[in-house]
Tab-separated table of C-alpha atoms in Angstrom:
chain	number	residue	atom	x	y	z
A	395	MET	CA	-101.129	146.464	89.580
A	396	ALA	CA	-104.643	144.941	89.476
A	397	GLY	CA	-103.147	141.478	89.098
A	398	THR	CA	-100.963	141.996	92.183
A	399	LEU	CA	-103.918	143.154	94.291
A	400	ARG	CA	-106.007	140.188	93.125
A	401	ALA	CA	-103.227	137.770	94.033
A	402	MET	CA	-102.813	139.370	97.461
A	403	SER	CA	-106.577	139.206	98.077
A	404	GLU	CA	-106.733	135.530	97.056
A	405	ALA	CA	-103.768	134.683	99.261
A	406	LYS	CA	-105.402	136.395	102.259
A	407	LEU	CA	-108.712	134.586	101.726
A	408	LEU	CA	-107.015	131.212	101.311
A	409	ASN	CA	-104.934	131.822	104.427
A	410	GLU	CA	-108.068	132.692	106.441
A	411	LEU	CA	-109.862	129.599	105.114
A	412	GLY	CA	-106.907	127.408	106.047
A	413	THR	CA	-106.750	128.904	109.535
A	414	SER	CA	-110.496	128.354	109.987
A	415	LEU	CA	-110.275	124.712	108.882
A	416	LYS	CA	-107.311	124.135	111.189
A	417	GLY	CA	-109.245	125.574	114.109
A	418	GLU	CA	-112.338	123.484	113.327
A	419	ALA	CA	-110.267	120.302	113.099
A	420	ALA	CA	-108.663	121.006	116.481
A	421	THR	CA	-112.012	121.402	118.266
A	422	ALA	CA	-114.172	118.975	116.266
A	423	THR	CA	-116.216	116.271	117.981
A	424	PHE	CA	-114.341	112.980	118.179
A	425	ALA	CA	-116.152	111.066	120.942
A	426	CYS	CA	-119.503	110.782	122.662
A	427	GLY	CA	-120.982	108.800	125.512
A	428	GLY	CA	-124.014	108.312	127.704
A	429	THR	CA	-125.787	106.516	130.511
A	430	ILE	CA	-128.793	104.172	130.322
A	431	PRO	CA	-130.612	103.167	133.537
A	432	VAL	CA	-130.963	99.449	134.225
A	433	ALA	CA	-133.924	98.008	136.117
A	434	LYS	CA	-133.041	96.469	139.471
A	435	VAL	CA	-135.732	93.798	139.068
A	436	LYS	CA	-135.725	91.825	135.857
A	437	LEU	CA	-138.405	92.987	133.437
A	438	SER	CA	-140.523	90.795	131.200
A	439	ARG	CA	-139.237	89.863	127.743
A	440	SER	CA	-141.985	91.853	126.023
A	441	PRO	CA	-140.826	94.277	123.299
A	442	PRO	CA	-139.898	97.777	124.496
A	443	MET	CA	-142.569	100.470	124.359
A	444	THR	CA	-141.289	102.845	121.722
A	445	GLY	CA	-143.810	105.501	122.705
A	446	ASP	CA	-142.244	106.091	126.106
A	447	LYS	CA	-140.017	109.144	126.228
A	448	ARG	CA	-136.754	108.960	128.115
A	449	LYS	CA	-134.184	111.607	128.849
A	450	SER	CA	-131.001	110.022	127.560
A	451	ARG	CA	-127.894	111.691	128.923
A	452	SER	CA	-125.204	111.883	126.269
A	453	THR	CA	-121.906	113.730	126.171
A	454	SER	CA	-119.979	114.617	123.011
A	455	GLY	CA	-116.823	116.347	121.872
A	456	SER	CA	-113.755	117.263	123.857
A	457	ASN	CA	-115.111	120.156	125.899
A	458	SER	CA	-118.801	119.921	125.091
A	459	PRO	CA	-121.356	120.159	127.899
A	460	THR	CA	-123.670	117.276	128.702
A	461	THR	CA	-126.678	117.390	126.389
A	462	THR	CA	-130.154	115.979	126.803
A	463	ARG	CA	-132.058	114.423	123.900
A	464	ASP	CA	-135.678	113.273	123.759
A	465	LEU	CA	-135.542	109.771	122.277
A	466	SER	CA	-138.297	107.189	121.864
A	467	TYR	CA	-136.665	104.323	123.707
A	468	PRO	CA	-137.446	102.300	126.838
A	469	GLU	CA	-137.356	104.285	130.075
A	470	GLU	CA	-134.975	101.675	131.458
A	471	ILE	CA	-133.598	98.442	130.101
A	472	GLU	CA	-133.719	95.030	131.683
A	473	PRO	CA	-130.669	93.572	133.432
A	474	VAL	CA	-127.995	92.284	131.072
A	475	ASP	CA	-127.327	88.558	130.818
A	476	ILE	CA	-123.941	87.169	129.789
A	477	ARG	CA	-123.937	83.491	128.778
A	478	TRP	CA	-120.902	81.414	127.922
A	479	ASP	CA	-119.743	77.806	127.730
A	480	SER	CA	-117.581	77.143	130.741
A	481	ALA	CA	-114.541	74.910	130.605
A	482	GLY	CA	-115.144	73.883	134.210
A	483	LEU	CA	-118.856	73.054	133.938
A	484	LYS	CA	-120.802	70.661	131.773
A	485	ALA	CA	-123.601	73.109	130.960
A	486	GLY	CA	-123.484	76.722	129.843
A	487	THR	CA	-123.107	79.400	132.489
A	488	LYS	CA	-124.947	82.680	132.969
A	489	ILE	CA	-124.411	85.802	135.034
A	490	THR	CA	-126.731	88.806	135.231
A	491	PHE	CA	-125.754	92.475	135.701
A	492	PRO	CA	-126.427	94.253	137.952
A	493	ALA	CA	-126.305	91.690	140.744
A	494	GLN	CA	-126.384	92.149	144.482
A	495	THR	CA	-122.953	90.620	145.131
A	496	PRO	CA	-121.585	89.521	141.735
A	497	PHE	CA	-117.984	89.129	142.871
A	498	ASP	CA	-118.940	86.541	145.516
A	499	SER	CA	-120.970	84.347	143.158
A	500	GLU	CA	-119.731	81.058	141.786
A	501	SER	CA	-120.671	82.157	138.259
A	502	PHE	CA	-118.499	85.265	138.435
A	503	HIS	CA	-115.475	83.333	139.681
A	504	GLN	CA	-116.054	80.862	136.848
A	505	LEU	CA	-116.190	83.748	134.358
A	506	LEU	CA	-112.841	85.045	135.612
A	507	SER	CA	-111.401	81.546	135.352
A	508	ASP	CA	-112.681	81.027	131.781
A	509	CYS	CA	-111.232	84.305	130.471
A	510	GLU	CA	-107.929	84.158	128.636
A	511	PRO	CA	-105.267	86.888	128.884
A	512	ALA	CA	-106.030	89.770	126.546
A	513	SER	CA	-103.499	90.408	123.805
A	514	PHE	CA	-103.064	93.485	121.633
A	515	GLY	CA	-102.217	93.839	117.967
A	516	GLN	CA	-98.708	94.646	116.820
A	517	GLY	CA	-98.542	94.521	113.055
A	518	ASP	CA	-100.359	91.334	112.042
A	519	LYS	CA	-99.564	89.522	115.310
A	520	GLY	CA	-101.217	89.329	118.723
A	521	VAL	CA	-98.831	90.206	121.567
A	522	LEU	CA	-99.150	89.308	125.256
A	523	ASP	CA	-97.519	91.913	127.493
A	524	LYS	CA	-99.040	92.533	130.935
A	525	THR	CA	-97.020	95.714	131.380
A	526	HIS	CA	-98.960	97.166	128.438
A	527	CYS	CA	-102.321	95.375	128.719
A	528	LYS	CA	-103.446	93.495	131.805
A	529	ALA	CA	-106.965	92.145	131.329
A	530	GLY	CA	-108.947	89.001	130.691
A	531	LYS	CA	-111.161	88.429	127.666
A	532	LEU	CA	-113.790	86.215	126.096
A	533	GLU	CA	-113.712	86.366	122.305
A	534	LYS	CA	-116.952	87.245	120.525
A	535	GLY	CA	-117.688	83.637	119.613
A	536	ALA	CA	-117.272	82.459	123.212
A	537	PHE	CA	-120.157	84.390	124.797
A	538	MET	CA	-123.656	85.670	124.082
A	539	THR	CA	-125.745	88.556	125.376
A	540	HIS	CA	-129.207	89.944	124.610
A	541	PHE	CA	-127.989	93.525	125.111
A	542	CYS	CA	-128.582	95.458	121.882
A	543	PRO	CA	-127.037	98.889	121.163
A	544	TYR	CA	-129.727	99.497	118.522
A	545	ILE	CA	-132.775	99.000	120.760
A	546	THR	CA	-131.266	101.141	123.518
A	547	GLY	CA	-130.719	104.059	121.114
A	548	ILE	CA	-126.934	104.103	121.385
A	549	VAL	CA	-126.383	103.633	117.643
A	550	ASP	CA	-128.797	106.477	116.834
A	551	VAL	CA	-126.897	108.864	119.114
A	552	ILE	CA	-123.588	107.825	117.530
A	553	ALA	CA	-125.039	108.500	114.066
A	554	GLN	CA	-126.160	111.996	115.118
A	555	VAL	CA	-122.910	112.959	116.849
A	556	LEU	CA	-120.086	111.181	115.011
A	557	LEU	CA	-121.658	110.860	111.540
A	558	PRO	CA	-123.971	113.878	111.332
A	559	SER	CA	-124.326	113.655	107.535
A	560	ILE	CA	-125.503	110.064	107.515
A	561	GLY	CA	-129.190	111.004	107.390
A	562	ARG	CA	-128.729	113.435	104.499
A	563	SER	CA	-126.338	111.463	102.329
A	564	PRO	CA	-128.145	109.269	99.760
A	565	GLN	CA	-125.100	107.008	99.493
A	566	LEU	CA	-125.068	105.972	103.155
A	567	ARG	CA	-127.673	103.869	104.929
A	568	GLY	CA	-126.612	103.616	108.524
A	569	ILE	CA	-124.240	102.175	111.095
A	570	ARG	CA	-123.447	98.539	111.747
A	571	ALA	CA	-122.250	97.714	115.259
A	572	GLU	CA	-120.372	94.391	115.245
A	573	ARG	CA	-119.876	92.869	118.682
A	574	SER	CA	-116.288	92.011	119.558
A	575	ASP	CA	-114.718	90.866	122.864
A	576	LEU	CA	-115.816	90.916	126.480
A	577	ASN	CA	-112.975	92.351	128.591
A	578	ILE	CA	-112.455	92.247	132.353
A	579	TYR	CA	-110.006	94.640	134.010
A	580	SER	CA	-109.477	93.565	137.622
A	581	GLY	CA	-108.004	95.518	140.508
A	582	PRO	CA	-105.414	96.128	141.445
A	583	SER	CA	-103.395	96.960	138.292
A	584	GLY	CA	-105.814	96.027	135.479
A	585	LYS	CA	-105.085	98.466	132.633
A	586	PHE	CA	-104.508	99.097	128.934
A	587	ARG	CA	-101.856	101.684	128.074
A	588	ALA	CA	-102.369	104.290	125.354
A	589	HIS	CA	-102.861	102.776	121.907
A	590	ILE	CA	-104.666	103.216	118.575
A	591	ASN	CA	-106.669	100.350	117.115
A	592	THR	CA	-106.025	99.159	113.562
A	593	PRO	CA	-109.195	99.458	111.413
A	594	ARG	CA	-110.575	96.091	110.287
A	595	SER	CA	-111.801	97.485	106.958
A	596	ASN	CA	-112.084	100.713	104.989
A	597	MET	CA	-115.680	101.052	106.202
A	598	GLN	CA	-114.822	100.960	109.906
A	599	PHE	CA	-114.925	104.427	111.431
A	600	GLY	CA	-114.985	103.880	115.182
A	601	LEU	CA	-115.335	101.844	118.353
A	602	LEU	CA	-118.113	101.526	120.908
A	603	VAL	CA	-117.291	100.478	124.480
A	604	VAL	CA	-120.203	99.413	126.714
A	605	CYS	CA	-119.521	99.134	130.451
A	606	LEU	CA	-121.717	96.741	132.448
A	607	PRO	CA	-123.046	97.855	135.862
A	608	CYS	CA	-120.396	96.618	138.292
A	609	VAL	CA	-118.625	97.941	141.384
A	610	TYR	CA	-115.016	99.033	140.869
A	611	GLU	CA	-112.683	101.957	141.491
A	612	GLY	CA	-110.392	103.642	138.955
A	613	GLY	CA	-110.260	102.373	135.371
A	614	ALA	CA	-111.215	105.637	133.630
A	615	LEU	CA	-111.213	105.602	129.817
A	616	LEU	CA	-109.185	108.441	128.267
A	617	VAL	CA	-109.763	109.260	124.597
A	618	ARG	CA	-107.317	111.655	122.929
A	619	TYR	CA	-107.433	113.433	119.609
A	620	ARG	CA	-104.582	115.816	118.877
A	621	LYS	CA	-104.299	117.987	121.994
A	622	ASN	CA	-107.798	117.248	123.296
A	623	THR	CA	-108.609	114.579	125.882
A	624	MET	CA	-112.007	113.306	126.945
A	625	GLU	CA	-112.382	111.244	130.107
A	626	PHE	CA	-115.087	108.652	130.769
A	627	ASP	CA	-115.036	107.700	134.433
A	628	TRP	CA	-117.571	104.893	134.982
A	629	SER	CA	-116.378	103.689	138.375
A	630	GLU	CA	-119.142	102.780	140.813
A	631	ASN	CA	-119.401	102.102	144.506
A	632	GLU	CA	-121.895	100.016	146.436
A	633	SER	CA	-123.803	103.098	147.643
A	634	GLU	CA	-124.867	104.108	144.112
A	635	SER	CA	-128.658	103.963	144.019
A	636	GLU	CA	-129.230	103.622	140.267
A	637	PRO	CA	-127.342	100.953	138.300
A	638	ALA	CA	-126.747	101.882	134.679
A	639	ILE	CA	-125.096	100.884	131.429
A	640	LYS	CA	-122.417	103.434	130.562
A	641	TRP	CA	-120.934	103.742	127.104
A	642	ALA	CA	-118.516	105.687	124.933
A	643	ALA	CA	-117.932	105.794	121.197
A	644	PHE	CA	-115.029	107.406	119.352
A	645	TYR	CA	-113.243	107.433	116.011
A	646	ASN	CA	-110.775	104.605	115.510
A	647	ASP	CA	-107.875	107.004	114.842
A	648	CYS	CA	-108.169	108.331	118.397
A	649	GLU	CA	-105.597	107.262	120.948
A	650	HIS	CA	-107.281	105.718	123.983
A	651	GLU	CA	-106.146	104.406	127.320
A	652	ILE	CA	-107.667	102.616	130.319
A	653	LEU	CA	-106.182	103.765	133.598
A	654	GLU	CA	-105.431	101.250	136.337
A	655	VAL	CA	-108.355	99.666	138.128
A	656	LYS	CA	-107.626	100.063	141.834
A	657	SER	CA	-110.231	97.615	143.144
A	658	GLY	CA	-113.162	95.551	141.901
A	659	HIS	CA	-113.733	94.445	138.309
A	660	ARG	CA	-114.468	96.565	135.235
A	661	LEU	CA	-116.432	94.610	132.576
A	662	THR	CA	-116.864	95.980	129.064
A	663	ILE	CA	-118.155	94.766	125.703
A	664	THR	CA	-116.516	96.313	122.636
A	665	TYR	CA	-118.210	96.852	119.269
A	666	ASN	CA	-116.563	97.735	115.961
A	667	LEU	CA	-118.522	100.454	114.149
A	668	TYR	CA	-118.919	100.405	110.372
A	669	VAL	CA	-120.653	102.637	107.845
A	670	THR	CA	-123.051	100.616	105.691
A	671	CYS	CA	-123.800	101.545	102.078
A	672	GLY	CA	-127.221	101.223	100.489
A	673	VAL	CA	-126.039	99.986	97.106
A	674	GLY	CA	-129.060	97.806	96.333
A	675	GLY	CA	-129.020	94.238	95.066
A	676	LYS	CA	-131.070	91.181	94.123
A	677	LEU	CA	-133.402	89.186	96.368
A	678	GLY	CA	-134.423	85.665	95.385
A	679	ILE	CA	-137.534	83.823	96.603
A	680	HIS	CA	-137.973	80.180	95.589
A	681	LEU	CA	-141.635	79.532	94.782
A	682	SER	CA	-143.400	77.110	97.076
A	683	GLN	CA	-145.900	75.797	94.494
A	684	LEU	CA	-145.243	73.692	91.407
A	685	TYR	CA	-145.508	75.427	88.017
A	686	PRO	CA	-145.242	73.678	84.631
A	687	PHE	CA	-142.118	73.934	82.524
A	688	LEU	CA	-143.881	72.204	79.633
A	689	ASN	CA	-145.481	75.226	77.969
A	690	GLU	CA	-145.055	78.955	77.555
A	691	PHE	CA	-148.487	80.006	78.770
A	692	THR	CA	-147.478	80.174	82.423
A	693	THR	CA	-145.078	83.003	81.662
A	694	LYS	CA	-147.651	84.861	79.605
A	695	ASP	CA	-150.204	84.578	82.411
A	696	PHE	CA	-147.799	85.869	85.086
A	697	PRO	CA	-148.548	87.027	87.757
A	698	TYR	CA	-152.140	85.708	87.608
A	699	CYS	CA	-150.899	82.117	87.546
A	700	LEU	CA	-149.290	82.441	91.001
A	701	LYS	CA	-150.860	80.426	93.809
A	702	GLY	CA	-151.180	80.741	97.576
A	703	VAL	CA	-148.221	82.229	99.429
A	704	ASP	CA	-146.395	82.874	96.137
A	705	MET	CA	-149.072	85.405	95.139
A	706	ALA	CA	-148.987	86.949	98.630
A	707	VAL	CA	-145.217	87.442	98.403
A	708	PHE	CA	-145.504	88.956	94.921
A	709	GLU	CA	-148.213	91.378	96.087
A	710	ALA	CA	-146.130	92.389	99.119
A	711	PHE	CA	-143.174	93.396	96.945
A	712	ARG	CA	-145.452	95.156	94.465
A	713	ALA	CA	-146.954	97.176	97.340
A	714	LEU	CA	-143.401	98.339	98.104
A	715	ASP	CA	-142.923	99.445	94.468
A	716	LEU	CA	-140.325	96.717	93.942
A	717	GLN	CA	-140.306	94.815	90.670
A	718	ALA	CA	-140.575	91.028	91.064
A	719	GLU	CA	-139.933	88.893	87.965
A	720	LEU	CA	-140.767	85.248	87.380
A	721	CYS	CA	-137.736	83.239	86.306
A	722	SER	CA	-136.238	79.785	85.920
A	723	VAL	CA	-133.110	79.230	87.974
A	724	MET	CA	-130.339	76.723	87.441
A	725	PHE	CA	-127.365	76.213	89.765
A	726	CYS	CA	-123.924	74.905	88.828
A	727	ASN	CA	-120.393	75.442	90.072
A	728	GLU	CA	-117.640	77.062	88.037
A	729	ASN	CA	-115.668	73.845	87.643
A	730	GLU	CA	-118.715	71.981	86.314
A	731	CYS	CA	-119.289	74.639	83.668
A	732	ASP	CA	-115.582	75.063	82.789
A	733	PHE	CA	-115.969	78.693	83.794
A	734	GLY	CA	-113.173	80.556	85.555
A	735	ASP	CA	-110.622	78.941	87.865
A	736	GLU	CA	-110.456	75.147	87.491
A	737	GLU	CA	-110.021	74.761	91.254
A	738	SER	CA	-112.985	76.975	92.105
A	739	THR	CA	-116.141	75.421	93.512
A	740	SER	CA	-118.015	78.727	93.681
A	741	GLU	CA	-121.691	78.281	92.828
A	742	LEU	CA	-123.091	80.204	89.897
A	743	THR	CA	-126.746	81.143	89.605
A	744	LEU	CA	-128.052	81.002	86.048
A	745	VAL	CA	-131.267	82.999	85.679
A	746	SER	CA	-133.522	82.665	82.649
A	747	TYR	CA	-136.296	85.254	82.819
A	748	GLY	CA	-139.706	83.666	82.374
A	749	LEU	CA	-140.378	79.939	82.634
A	750	HIS	CA	-138.071	77.878	80.480
A	751	ALA	CA	-139.944	75.088	78.675
A	752	PHE	CA	-138.498	71.583	78.954
A	753	LYS	CA	-136.089	70.891	76.100
A	754	ALA	CA	-134.561	67.625	74.852
A	755	ILE	CA	-131.700	67.771	72.329
A	756	LYS	CA	-131.412	64.507	70.440
A	757	GLU	CA	-129.847	65.538	67.156
A	758	ALA	CA	-126.368	66.302	68.502
A	759	HIS	CA	-123.932	63.842	66.871
A	760	GLU	CA	-120.815	65.217	68.552
A	761	PRO	CA	-120.304	66.599	72.040
A	762	TYR	CA	-120.216	70.365	72.448
A	763	ARG	CA	-116.669	71.601	72.093
A	764	GLY	CA	-117.088	73.914	75.050
A	765	GLY	CA	-118.720	71.244	77.171
A	766	LEU	CA	-121.726	71.897	79.371
A	767	TRP	CA	-121.185	75.660	79.409
A	768	ASP	CA	-121.644	76.035	75.643
A	769	PHE	CA	-124.592	73.675	75.818
A	770	LEU	CA	-126.278	75.914	78.392
A	771	LEU	CA	-125.495	79.075	76.432
A	772	ASP	CA	-127.239	77.664	73.362
A	773	ASN	CA	-130.248	76.053	75.045
A	774	PHE	CA	-130.873	77.944	78.315
A	775	PRO	CA	-130.649	81.702	77.624
A	776	HIS	CA	-129.611	83.236	80.924
A	777	LYS	CA	-127.716	85.794	82.956
A	778	VAL	CA	-125.093	84.732	85.489
A	779	TYR	CA	-125.346	86.030	89.068
A	780	ARG	CA	-123.065	85.455	92.040
A	781	ASP	CA	-124.629	87.777	94.577
A	782	ILE	CA	-128.348	86.964	94.837
A	783	HIS	CA	-129.518	86.930	98.456
A	784	TRP	CA	-131.901	83.985	98.702
A	785	LEU	CA	-134.634	84.391	101.305
A	786	THR	CA	-136.012	80.836	101.007
A	787	HIS	CA	-134.708	77.360	100.217
A	788	ARG	CA	-135.514	75.382	97.079
A	789	ALA	CA	-138.826	73.551	97.492
A	790	TYR	CA	-138.433	71.424	94.357
A	791	GLU	CA	-136.620	71.147	91.008
A	792	ASP	CA	-137.875	69.959	87.648
A	793	MET	CA	-136.113	68.577	84.586
A	794	ALA	CA	-135.244	71.473	82.265
A	795	LEU	CA	-132.699	70.133	79.737
A	796	VAL	CA	-131.629	66.748	78.380
A	797	TRP	CA	-128.786	66.358	75.893
A	798	LEU	CA	-127.958	63.079	74.157
A	799	GLY	CA	-124.721	62.937	72.197
A	800	ASN	CA	-124.475	59.757	70.125
A	801	GLY	CA	-121.337	60.354	68.094
A	802	SER	CA	-117.848	58.938	68.619
A	803	ASP	CA	-118.016	59.966	72.252
A	804	PRO	CA	-121.550	59.092	73.427
A	805	SER	CA	-122.785	61.089	76.366
A	806	LEU	CA	-125.930	61.939	78.261
A	807	GLU	CA	-126.321	65.221	80.148
A	808	TRP	CA	-129.255	66.665	82.040
A	809	LYS	CA	-129.922	69.726	84.166
A	810	PHE	CA	-132.660	70.616	86.619
A	811	ALA	CA	-134.129	74.046	87.231
A	812	CYS	CA	-136.557	75.620	89.690
A	813	THR	CA	-138.919	78.562	89.598
A	814	ALA	CA	-138.355	81.726	91.596
A	815	LEU	CA	-139.176	85.387	91.962
A	816	LEU	CA	-136.232	87.731	91.476
A	817	VAL	CA	-136.644	91.139	93.117
A	818	HIS	CA	-134.432	94.097	92.263
A	819	VAL	CA	-133.848	96.391	95.263
A	820	PRO	CA	-132.547	99.776	94.074
A	821	ALA	CA	-129.756	101.690	95.749
A	822	ALA	CA	-130.698	103.930	98.654
A	823	ALA	CA	-130.329	107.035	96.501
A	824	ASP	CA	-132.876	105.700	93.995
A	825	ARG	CA	-135.537	104.483	96.439
A	826	LYS	CA	-138.882	106.220	96.707
A	827	VAL	CA	-139.349	107.365	100.294
A	828	GLU	CA	-142.581	109.107	101.263
């Protein structure tokens, strides 16, 4: 009897938990958006004053009310420049938003002319179908803009609304917004029917659409998740007194649609949103001064032997509680060392901790059976790295090894090395944050 009651109680609790989760999933936040005022007169290029408080209007969820957040960002941003290389002009072309009469300018007509028809993905192919998508585009490599979703605070709002655990999870560092295409939907009939974007990687979680201040009618963005729909209507008319950047971000598994633009031109820049992981890694700094390879005392006297900017760099990393080690570095490709794929030309970084004294091997009567790789293993103790992020270029190299083989197959080999600081940056979860 007790077992039956326990089973019934567990079943009821599990059923209630399932119902609760189902209800939460149906009403959960899946999109957010906001408005950022744009100065009518172009501001100076000085850095934004982070102490100024601005009321940033942002909207989230499917039925959520508009919320106001106090954020330390510029009160208004400067007008947005779009620069591109025009096929019809010798020099690059620029247009600034907002403009008094952008549609009548020569630059705007040139921009329309330089755009190619926008395609959409179907499987692994790009498809052109104006009944489904009617728009022009400039691919990300074809244009430039100084607009930054980080400086304006957009990325911070997205992190708070769409990834609320990002600040508390030690495994996650932040959001990376990767700029994609510039799209122009022109009236009448510019549109993009309902679709779902294919993620570009496992780390992509959403899309950000930034609408430039421009006069048009229609063209609302509809974002749907299950039975919920959120509408972002950014259409403007000439009587609007305050030009603004308007934006929306949403998960990439949401269906979204752009309704027909009735008149004017709707210009947007799309960003792919990725979660970035703080997994740590190695930083390499080539030393700018010359240090002797001829004796072992330099290594013993480290770091007191460092000179000039090398000592300043070492002290900077030490102040950050990061361990910087003096090492000798040798570079060779996999094919040269008979390591891995014979066709590979990937560069290997061979790191010998401490300064490796110059060494000449004269007594070898036969070549090393394993070639240069075995020779290095025996005479240049090292670890192999493929993923060091080098912050500086090599200033110099010095002779580190010479090998003379005078047997039946005479040969002469030599390798150069350079000195560097190798800094280990721990994963985000292991960093000391005060």
